[in-house]
Amino acid sequence: MKILIADDDPSARLLLKSALADWGYDVVAVPDGIAAWEALRRTDAPPLALLDWLMPGLDGVEVCRKVRQESEAPFMYLVLLTGKAETQDVIQGIESGADDYVSKPFDMQELRVRLRAGQRIAELHRALLDQATHDSLTGVWNRRAVVEILERELARAVRGDHPVGVIMVDVDHFKRLNDTLGHADGDAALREVSRRVNLALRPSDSLGRYGGEEFLIVVPGGDHSSLASIAERVRQVIAEAEVTTPAGRTLMTVSLGAAIHQGPSERADGLIKRADDALYQAKRDGRNCVKLSTSASDPISRELIREEKAAPAGASESCR
Ligand code: GH3
Ligand code: MG
Ligand code: MG
């Protein structure tokens, strides 16, 4: 597990660094509180930190306070390290947001077991967070998490960073597949669909399971044409090869509806609704195809769909 050490005393820092590395931690060491805060506010921040109380810039207590008030990281286990050992100091340290407190001079073995306890809590927290945000069948984001990702992207879009698109994906005639192959094979097919869809996406795109056999993709950046290309790639990656389930191989297709955020007045639910309307148009037009909603007033663009039809590799043949 990654751990941050912040201590302005170079020899103490070196000693801690080598002990923690020996105990199996992946150590990041910094010499002051400002550097500690910089490291802890990053998206890949260590989940465990050992912070000296007295440091130049920000002290350990101030770092704890900032982490608890300002960090977006869901959880971080913070241990204060200090010569202050009065009860009042302990109270102040813990009240600032520290999880534990080790007094100097400290016993190395005591520090080792206290950090192990912190590591257990950090790991448990990570596992709980993983369970709370991921779909247990497919491993992709669950509905609440993917909608939260969309809301965060929309907030960034409104601040002027970039546009945001969404794609709704629904497996075609999935009830029929369940009825013929059985529910367990239906589950296996859903896992394979999400695995393939993920392969067709970029690292910046987010895939979530929105409902039973319905997925939502959040696509930051790009325009209508690039969103339509991604949706078309997803369509192809499902339709181009049979899906293997325990009962055998079967062809599957998906229908897709896509929409791009129209500005500050459009909220996540409105954007999803437009993508959903486009998806239902795709279903009505024969399935295994992409429909794009280009604006709130002109919900479904027929021109772009024709472009999609002209695309190679058997694109959207059934879409009229
Ligand atoms: P359409 O092309 O119009 O989308 O038809 P469909 O059959 O895919 O749609 P419908 O909404 O009628 O059926 C969806 C089916 O998905 C019904 C439900 O039993 C199945 N389903 C939903 N969640 C799961 C799941 O977790 N596992 C399995 N195996 N099936 C599921
Ligand atoms: Mg379906
Ligand atoms: Mg459905």
PDB file of C-alpha atoms in Angstrom, residues 25-259:
ATOM      1  CA  TYR A  25       4.953  -0.001   2.015  1.00  0.00           C
ATOM      2  CA  ASP A  26       5.374   1.959  -1.164  1.00  0.00           C
ATOM      3  CA  VAL A  27       6.733   5.188   0.403  1.00  0.00           C
ATOM      4  CA  VAL A  28       6.364   8.789  -0.773  1.00  0.00           C
ATOM      5  CA  ALA A  29       8.398  11.148   1.493  1.00  0.00           C
ATOM      6  CA  VAL A  30       8.052  14.949   1.586  1.00  0.00           C
ATOM      7  CA  PRO A  31       9.791  17.598   3.742  1.00  0.00           C
ATOM      8  CA  ASP A  32       6.905  19.918   4.680  1.00  0.00           C
ATOM      9  CA  GLY A  33       3.163  20.319   5.129  1.00  0.00           C
ATOM     10  CA  ILE A  34       2.554  22.114   1.825  1.00  0.00           C
ATOM     11  CA  ALA A  35       4.145  19.259  -0.129  1.00  0.00           C
ATOM     12  CA  ALA A  36       2.122  16.812   2.010  1.00  0.00           C
ATOM     13  CA  TRP A  37      -1.142  18.581   1.119  1.00  0.00           C
ATOM     14  CA  GLU A  38      -0.136  18.635  -2.561  1.00  0.00           C
ATOM     15  CA  ALA A  39       0.449  14.867  -2.460  1.00  0.00           C
ATOM     16  CA  LEU A  40      -2.777  14.157  -0.551  1.00  0.00           C
ATOM     17  CA  ARG A  41      -5.053  16.207  -2.793  1.00  0.00           C
ATOM     18  CA  ARG A  42      -4.011  14.310  -5.937  1.00  0.00           C
ATOM     19  CA  THR A  43      -6.466  11.809  -7.375  1.00  0.00           C
ATOM     20  CA  ASP A  44      -3.887   9.035  -6.842  1.00  0.00           C
ATOM     21  CA  ALA A  45      -3.145  10.136  -3.245  1.00  0.00           C
ATOM     22  CA  PRO A  46      -1.806   7.508  -0.824  1.00  0.00           C
ATOM     23  CA  PRO A  47      -4.595   6.151   1.396  1.00  0.00           C
ATOM     24  CA  LEU A  48      -2.290   6.217   4.433  1.00  0.00           C
ATOM     25  CA  ALA A  49      -0.205   9.152   5.746  1.00  0.00           C
ATOM     26  CA  LEU A  50       2.218   9.676   8.619  1.00  0.00           C
ATOM     27  CA  LEU A  51       2.420  13.393   9.353  1.00  0.00           C
ATOM     28  CA  ASP A  52       4.813  15.164  11.667  1.00  0.00           C
ATOM     29  CA  TRP A  53       2.967  17.792  13.727  1.00  0.00           C
ATOM     30  CA  LEU A  54       5.585  20.552  13.635  1.00  0.00           C
ATOM     31  CA  MET A  55       6.562  21.366  10.065  1.00  0.00           C
ATOM     32  CA  PRO A  56       7.165  24.558   8.114  1.00  0.00           C
ATOM     33  CA  GLY A  57       4.404  25.828   5.814  1.00  0.00           C
ATOM     34  CA  LEU A  58       1.421  23.845   7.006  1.00  0.00           C
ATOM     35  CA  ASP A  59       1.775  21.832  10.187  1.00  0.00           C
ATOM     36  CA  GLY A  60       0.445  18.281  10.533  1.00  0.00           C
ATOM     37  CA  VAL A  61      -2.772  19.388  12.227  1.00  0.00           C
ATOM     38  CA  GLU A  62      -3.492  21.880   9.438  1.00  0.00           C
ATOM     39  CA  VAL A  63      -2.841  19.202   6.816  1.00  0.00           C
ATOM     40  CA  CYS A  64      -5.363  16.898   8.571  1.00  0.00           C
ATOM     41  CA  ARG A  65      -7.918  19.704   8.660  1.00  0.00           C
ATOM     42  CA  LYS A  66      -7.457  20.504   4.958  1.00  0.00           C
ATOM     43  CA  VAL A  67      -7.737  16.840   3.969  1.00  0.00           C
ATOM     44  CA  ARG A  68     -11.015  16.476   5.876  1.00  0.00           C
ATOM     45  CA  GLN A  69     -12.453  19.758   4.590  1.00  0.00           C
ATOM     46  CA  GLU A  70     -11.181  20.037   1.050  1.00  0.00           C
ATOM     47  CA  SER A  71      -9.985  16.697  -0.290  1.00  0.00           C
ATOM     48  CA  GLU A  72     -12.236  14.839  -2.720  1.00  0.00           C
ATOM     49  CA  ALA A  73     -10.553  11.553  -1.783  1.00  0.00           C
ATOM     50  CA  PRO A  74     -13.193   9.323  -0.230  1.00  0.00           C
ATOM     51  CA  PHE A  75     -11.021   8.146   2.663  1.00  0.00           C
ATOM     52  CA  MET A  76      -7.530   8.598   4.010  1.00  0.00           C
ATOM     53  CA  TYR A  77      -6.050   7.224   7.220  1.00  0.00           C
ATOM     54  CA  LEU A  78      -3.970   9.959   8.876  1.00  0.00           C
ATOM     55  CA  VAL A  79      -1.475   9.379  11.688  1.00  0.00           C
ATOM     56  CA  LEU A  80       0.073  12.353  13.507  1.00  0.00           C
ATOM     57  CA  LEU A  81       3.628  11.998  14.757  1.00  0.00           C
ATOM     58  CA  THR A  82       4.713  14.400  17.463  1.00  0.00           C
ATOM     59  CA  GLY A  83       6.577  15.247  20.625  1.00  0.00           C
ATOM     60  CA  LYS A  84       3.390  16.843  22.005  1.00  0.00           C
ATOM     61  CA  ALA A  85       1.896  14.312  24.362  1.00  0.00           C
ATOM     62  CA  GLU A  86      -0.449  16.238  26.663  1.00  0.00           C
ATOM     63  CA  THR A  87      -4.083  15.100  26.656  1.00  0.00           C
ATOM     64  CA  GLN A  88      -5.091  18.479  25.267  1.00  0.00           C
ATOM     65  CA  ASP A  89      -2.711  17.962  22.302  1.00  0.00           C
ATOM     66  CA  VAL A  90      -4.137  14.512  21.617  1.00  0.00           C
ATOM     67  CA  ILE A  91      -7.656  15.980  21.597  1.00  0.00           C
ATOM     68  CA  GLN A  92      -6.617  18.794  19.253  1.00  0.00           C
ATOM     69  CA  GLY A  93      -4.853  16.345  16.922  1.00  0.00           C
ATOM     70  CA  ILE A  94      -7.781  13.947  16.681  1.00  0.00           C
ATOM     71  CA  GLU A  95     -10.278  16.804  16.391  1.00  0.00           C
ATOM     72  CA  SER A  96      -8.358  18.178  13.409  1.00  0.00           C
ATOM     73  CA  GLY A  97      -9.164  14.936  11.562  1.00  0.00           C
ATOM     74  CA  ALA A  98      -6.294  12.597  12.454  1.00  0.00           C
ATOM     75  CA  ASP A  99      -7.233   8.940  12.927  1.00  0.00           C
ATOM     76  CA  ASP A 100      -4.350   8.089  15.240  1.00  0.00           C
ATOM     77  CA  TYR A 101      -1.529   9.695  17.110  1.00  0.00           C
ATOM     78  CA  VAL A 102       2.004   8.429  17.860  1.00  0.00           C
ATOM     79  CA  SER A 103       4.213  10.278  20.386  1.00  0.00           C
ATOM     80  CA  LYS A 104       7.916  10.830  19.832  1.00  0.00           C
ATOM     81  CA  PRO A 105      10.176   9.189  20.794  1.00  0.00           C
ATOM     82  CA  PHE A 106       8.220   6.218  19.512  1.00  0.00           C
ATOM     83  CA  ASP A 107       8.837   2.524  19.479  1.00  0.00           C
ATOM     84  CA  MET A 108       9.284   1.212  15.924  1.00  0.00           C
ATOM     85  CA  GLN A 109       7.259  -1.926  16.613  1.00  0.00           C
ATOM     86  CA  GLU A 110       4.399   0.140  18.013  1.00  0.00           C
ATOM     87  CA  LEU A 111       4.450   2.313  14.900  1.00  0.00           C
ATOM     88  CA  ARG A 112       4.457  -0.821  12.721  1.00  0.00           C
ATOM     89  CA  VAL A 113       1.344  -2.308  14.344  1.00  0.00           C
ATOM     90  CA  ARG A 114      -0.500   1.016  14.424  1.00  0.00           C
ATOM     91  CA  LEU A 115       0.126   1.465  10.703  1.00  0.00           C
ATOM     92  CA  ARG A 116      -1.053  -2.106  10.059  1.00  0.00           C
ATOM     93  CA  ALA A 117      -4.309  -1.238  11.839  1.00  0.00           C
ATOM     94  CA  GLY A 118      -4.599   1.877   9.650  1.00  0.00           C
ATOM     95  CA  GLN A 119      -3.899  -0.176   6.551  1.00  0.00           C
ATOM     96  CA  ARG A 120      -6.682  -2.637   7.472  1.00  0.00           C
ATOM     97  CA  ILE A 121      -9.151   0.230   7.827  1.00  0.00           C
ATOM     98  CA  ALA A 122      -8.035   1.863   4.579  1.00  0.00           C
ATOM     99  CA  GLU A 123      -8.358  -1.470   2.720  1.00  0.00           C
ATOM    100  CA  LEU A 124     -11.765  -2.170   4.207  1.00  0.00           C
ATOM    101  CA  HIS A 125     -12.903   1.281   3.215  1.00  0.00           C
ATOM    102  CA  ARG A 126     -11.649   0.811  -0.320  1.00  0.00           C
ATOM    103  CA  ALA A 127     -13.474  -2.541  -0.588  1.00  0.00           C
ATOM    104  CA  LEU A 128     -16.717  -1.016   0.730  1.00  0.00           C
ATOM    105  CA  LEU A 129     -16.434   1.889  -1.666  1.00  0.00           C
ATOM    106  CA  ASP A 130     -15.812  -0.533  -4.513  1.00  0.00           C
ATOM    107  CA  GLN A 131     -18.919  -2.513  -3.612  1.00  0.00           C
ATOM    108  CA  ALA A 132     -21.006   0.630  -3.276  1.00  0.00           C
ATOM    109  CA  THR A 133     -20.002   2.000  -6.678  1.00  0.00           C
ATOM    110  CA  HIS A 134     -19.714  -1.087  -8.901  1.00  0.00           C
ATOM    111  CA  ASP A 135     -22.227  -3.475 -10.385  1.00  0.00           C
ATOM    112  CA  SER A 136     -21.623  -6.909  -8.901  1.00  0.00           C
ATOM    113  CA  LEU A 137     -22.500  -8.848 -12.064  1.00  0.00           C
ATOM    114  CA  THR A 138     -20.444  -6.983 -14.646  1.00  0.00           C
ATOM    115  CA  GLY A 139     -17.887  -5.062 -12.555  1.00  0.00           C
ATOM    116  CA  VAL A 140     -18.650  -1.749 -14.340  1.00  0.00           C
ATOM    117  CA  TRP A 141     -19.927   1.344 -12.462  1.00  0.00           C
ATOM    118  CA  ASN A 142     -23.386   0.959 -11.005  1.00  0.00           C
ATOM    119  CA  ARG A 143     -26.231   3.317 -11.866  1.00  0.00           C
ATOM    120  CA  ARG A 144     -25.700   5.747  -8.996  1.00  0.00           C
ATOM    121  CA  ALA A 145     -21.950   5.973  -9.573  1.00  0.00           C
ATOM    122  CA  VAL A 146     -22.192   6.527 -13.338  1.00  0.00           C
ATOM    123  CA  VAL A 147     -24.851   9.218 -12.850  1.00  0.00           C
ATOM    124  CA  GLU A 148     -22.577  10.896 -10.301  1.00  0.00           C
ATOM    125  CA  ILE A 149     -19.726  10.782 -12.826  1.00  0.00           C
ATOM    126  CA  LEU A 150     -22.053  12.407 -15.374  1.00  0.00           C
ATOM    127  CA  GLU A 151     -23.041  15.115 -12.887  1.00  0.00           C
ATOM    128  CA  ARG A 152     -19.385  15.864 -12.143  1.00  0.00           C
ATOM    129  CA  GLU A 153     -18.596  16.050 -15.870  1.00  0.00           C
ATOM    130  CA  LEU A 154     -21.575  18.348 -16.458  1.00  0.00           C
ATOM    131  CA  ALA A 155     -20.365  20.668 -13.676  1.00  0.00           C
ATOM    132  CA  ARG A 156     -16.961  20.814 -15.395  1.00  0.00           C
ATOM    133  CA  ALA A 157     -18.632  21.364 -18.777  1.00  0.00           C
ATOM    134  CA  VAL A 158     -20.625  24.277 -17.385  1.00  0.00           C
ATOM    135  CA  ARG A 159     -17.376  25.810 -16.085  1.00  0.00           C
ATOM    136  CA  GLY A 160     -16.328  25.839 -19.729  1.00  0.00           C
ATOM    137  CA  ASP A 161     -13.898  22.964 -19.910  1.00  0.00           C
ATOM    138  CA  HIS A 162     -15.457  20.760 -22.560  1.00  0.00           C
ATOM    139  CA  PRO A 163     -18.734  19.296 -23.852  1.00  0.00           C
ATOM    140  CA  VAL A 164     -20.118  16.013 -22.483  1.00  0.00           C
ATOM    141  CA  GLY A 165     -21.959  13.291 -24.336  1.00  0.00           C
ATOM    142  CA  VAL A 166     -23.892  10.262 -23.153  1.00  0.00           C
ATOM    143  CA  ILE A 167     -24.752   7.014 -24.899  1.00  0.00           C
ATOM    144  CA  MET A 168     -27.521   4.675 -23.794  1.00  0.00           C
ATOM    145  CA  VAL A 169     -26.972   1.076 -24.835  1.00  0.00           C
ATOM    146  CA  ASP A 170     -29.704  -1.556 -24.649  1.00  0.00           C
ATOM    147  CA  VAL A 171     -29.278  -5.216 -25.568  1.00  0.00           C
ATOM    148  CA  ASP A 172     -31.709  -6.258 -28.294  1.00  0.00           C
ATOM    149  CA  HIS A 173     -34.247  -9.005 -27.578  1.00  0.00           C
ATOM    150  CA  PHE A 174     -32.474  -9.941 -24.397  1.00  0.00           C
ATOM    151  CA  LYS A 175     -35.596 -11.497 -22.897  1.00  0.00           C
ATOM    152  CA  ARG A 176     -35.599 -13.979 -25.793  1.00  0.00           C
ATOM    153  CA  LEU A 177     -31.963 -14.908 -25.065  1.00  0.00           C
ATOM    154  CA  ASN A 178     -32.808 -15.418 -21.384  1.00  0.00           C
ATOM    155  CA  ASP A 179     -35.823 -17.533 -22.314  1.00  0.00           C
ATOM    156  CA  THR A 180     -33.894 -19.768 -24.668  1.00  0.00           C
ATOM    157  CA  LEU A 181     -30.529 -20.090 -22.910  1.00  0.00           C
ATOM    158  CA  GLY A 182     -31.528 -19.512 -19.296  1.00  0.00           C
ATOM    159  CA  HIS A 183     -30.824 -16.783 -16.791  1.00  0.00           C
ATOM    160  CA  ALA A 184     -27.269 -17.913 -15.937  1.00  0.00           C
ATOM    161  CA  ASP A 185     -26.277 -17.707 -19.594  1.00  0.00           C
ATOM    162  CA  GLY A 186     -28.039 -14.362 -19.798  1.00  0.00           C
ATOM    163  CA  ASP A 187     -25.785 -13.200 -16.963  1.00  0.00           C
ATOM    164  CA  ALA A 188     -22.691 -14.500 -18.767  1.00  0.00           C
ATOM    165  CA  ALA A 189     -23.817 -12.686 -21.924  1.00  0.00           C
ATOM    166  CA  LEU A 190     -24.230  -9.408 -19.995  1.00  0.00           C
ATOM    167  CA  ARG A 191     -20.718  -9.760 -18.595  1.00  0.00           C
ATOM    168  CA  GLU A 192     -19.359 -10.318 -22.101  1.00  0.00           C
ATOM    169  CA  VAL A 193     -21.296  -7.327 -23.477  1.00  0.00           C
ATOM    170  CA  SER A 194     -19.861  -5.002 -20.813  1.00  0.00           C
ATOM    171  CA  ARG A 195     -16.351  -6.391 -21.340  1.00  0.00           C
ATOM    172  CA  ARG A 196     -16.543  -5.707 -25.081  1.00  0.00           C
ATOM    173  CA  VAL A 197     -18.108  -2.271 -24.667  1.00  0.00           C
ATOM    174  CA  ASN A 198     -15.273  -1.341 -22.312  1.00  0.00           C
ATOM    175  CA  LEU A 199     -12.748  -2.387 -24.955  1.00  0.00           C
ATOM    176  CA  ALA A 200     -14.373  -0.023 -27.451  1.00  0.00           C
ATOM    177  CA  LEU A 201     -14.103   2.981 -25.107  1.00  0.00           C
ATOM    178  CA  ARG A 202     -11.268   5.369 -24.252  1.00  0.00           C
ATOM    179  CA  PRO A 203      -9.845   5.575 -20.717  1.00  0.00           C
ATOM    180  CA  SER A 204     -11.621   8.912 -20.223  1.00  0.00           C
ATOM    181  CA  ASP A 205     -15.063   7.400 -20.972  1.00  0.00           C
ATOM    182  CA  SER A 206     -17.095   5.802 -18.165  1.00  0.00           C
ATOM    183  CA  LEU A 207     -19.335   2.770 -18.527  1.00  0.00           C
ATOM    184  CA  GLY A 208     -22.094   2.020 -16.036  1.00  0.00           C
ATOM    185  CA  ARG A 209     -24.934  -0.480 -15.801  1.00  0.00           C
ATOM    186  CA  TYR A 210     -28.043   1.679 -15.833  1.00  0.00           C
ATOM    187  CA  GLY A 211     -30.628  -1.084 -15.519  1.00  0.00           C
ATOM    188  CA  GLY A 212     -31.060  -4.799 -16.304  1.00  0.00           C
ATOM    189  CA  GLU A 213     -29.625  -4.982 -19.843  1.00  0.00           C
ATOM    190  CA  GLU A 214     -29.148  -1.253 -20.291  1.00  0.00           C
ATOM    191  CA  PHE A 215     -25.826   0.588 -20.007  1.00  0.00           C
ATOM    192  CA  LEU A 216     -24.932   4.272 -19.833  1.00  0.00           C
ATOM    193  CA  ILE A 217     -21.658   5.616 -21.232  1.00  0.00           C
ATOM    194  CA  VAL A 218     -20.384   9.075 -20.242  1.00  0.00           C
ATOM    195  CA  VAL A 219     -18.163  10.588 -22.922  1.00  0.00           C
ATOM    196  CA  PRO A 220     -16.318  13.776 -21.945  1.00  0.00           C
ATOM    197  CA  GLY A 221     -15.283  16.039 -24.839  1.00  0.00           C
ATOM    198  CA  GLY A 222     -15.948  15.603 -28.551  1.00  0.00           C
ATOM    199  CA  ASP A 223     -18.776  16.603 -30.858  1.00  0.00           C
ATOM    200  CA  HIS A 224     -21.808  14.886 -32.373  1.00  0.00           C
ATOM    201  CA  SER A 225     -19.763  13.164 -35.002  1.00  0.00           C
ATOM    202  CA  SER A 226     -17.171  11.730 -32.584  1.00  0.00           C
ATOM    203  CA  LEU A 227     -19.938  10.646 -30.193  1.00  0.00           C
ATOM    204  CA  ALA A 228     -21.721   8.892 -33.049  1.00  0.00           C
ATOM    205  CA  SER A 229     -18.434   7.152 -33.996  1.00  0.00           C
ATOM    206  CA  ILE A 230     -17.952   5.847 -30.474  1.00  0.00           C
ATOM    207  CA  ALA A 231     -21.537   4.609 -30.370  1.00  0.00           C
ATOM    208  CA  GLU A 232     -21.074   2.949 -33.747  1.00  0.00           C
ATOM    209  CA  ARG A 233     -17.859   1.281 -32.559  1.00  0.00           C
ATOM    210  CA  VAL A 234     -19.750  -0.098 -29.558  1.00  0.00           C
ATOM    211  CA  ARG A 235     -22.504  -1.389 -31.834  1.00  0.00           C
ATOM    212  CA  GLN A 236     -19.963  -3.126 -34.054  1.00  0.00           C
ATOM    213  CA  VAL A 237     -17.944  -4.662 -31.251  1.00  0.00           C
ATOM    214  CA  ILE A 238     -21.069  -6.485 -30.069  1.00  0.00           C
ATOM    215  CA  ALA A 239     -22.542  -7.422 -33.446  1.00  0.00           C
ATOM    216  CA  GLU A 240     -19.319  -8.513 -35.150  1.00  0.00           C
ATOM    217  CA  ALA A 241     -18.725 -11.759 -33.224  1.00  0.00           C
ATOM    218  CA  GLU A 242     -20.806 -14.340 -31.421  1.00  0.00           C
ATOM    219  CA  VAL A 243     -20.930 -14.171 -27.656  1.00  0.00           C
ATOM    220  CA  THR A 244     -19.843 -17.357 -25.902  1.00  0.00           C
ATOM    221  CA  THR A 245     -21.848 -18.472 -22.874  1.00  0.00           C
ATOM    222  CA  PRO A 246     -21.713 -21.818 -21.023  1.00  0.00           C
ATOM    223  CA  ALA A 247     -24.624 -23.041 -23.192  1.00  0.00           C
ATOM    224  CA  GLY A 248     -22.889 -22.208 -26.458  1.00  0.00           C
ATOM    225  CA  ARG A 249     -22.414 -19.339 -28.851  1.00  0.00           C
ATOM    226  CA  THR A 250     -25.009 -16.793 -29.802  1.00  0.00           C
ATOM    227  CA  LEU A 251     -25.205 -13.632 -31.848  1.00  0.00           C
ATOM    228  CA  MET A 252     -26.185 -10.508 -29.966  1.00  0.00           C
ATOM    229  CA  THR A 253     -26.848  -6.928 -30.974  1.00  0.00           C
ATOM    230  CA  VAL A 254     -27.383  -3.649 -29.146  1.00  0.00           C
ATOM    231  CA  SER A 255     -29.320  -0.481 -29.958  1.00  0.00           C
ATOM    232  CA  LEU A 256     -27.880   2.873 -28.984  1.00  0.00           C
ATOM    233  CA  GLY A 257     -29.112   6.400 -28.375  1.00  0.00           C
ATOM    234  CA  ALA A 258     -26.686   9.277 -27.925  1.00  0.00           C
ATOM    235  CA  ALA A 259     -26.947  12.936 -26.928  1.00  0.00           C
TER     236      ALA A 259
END
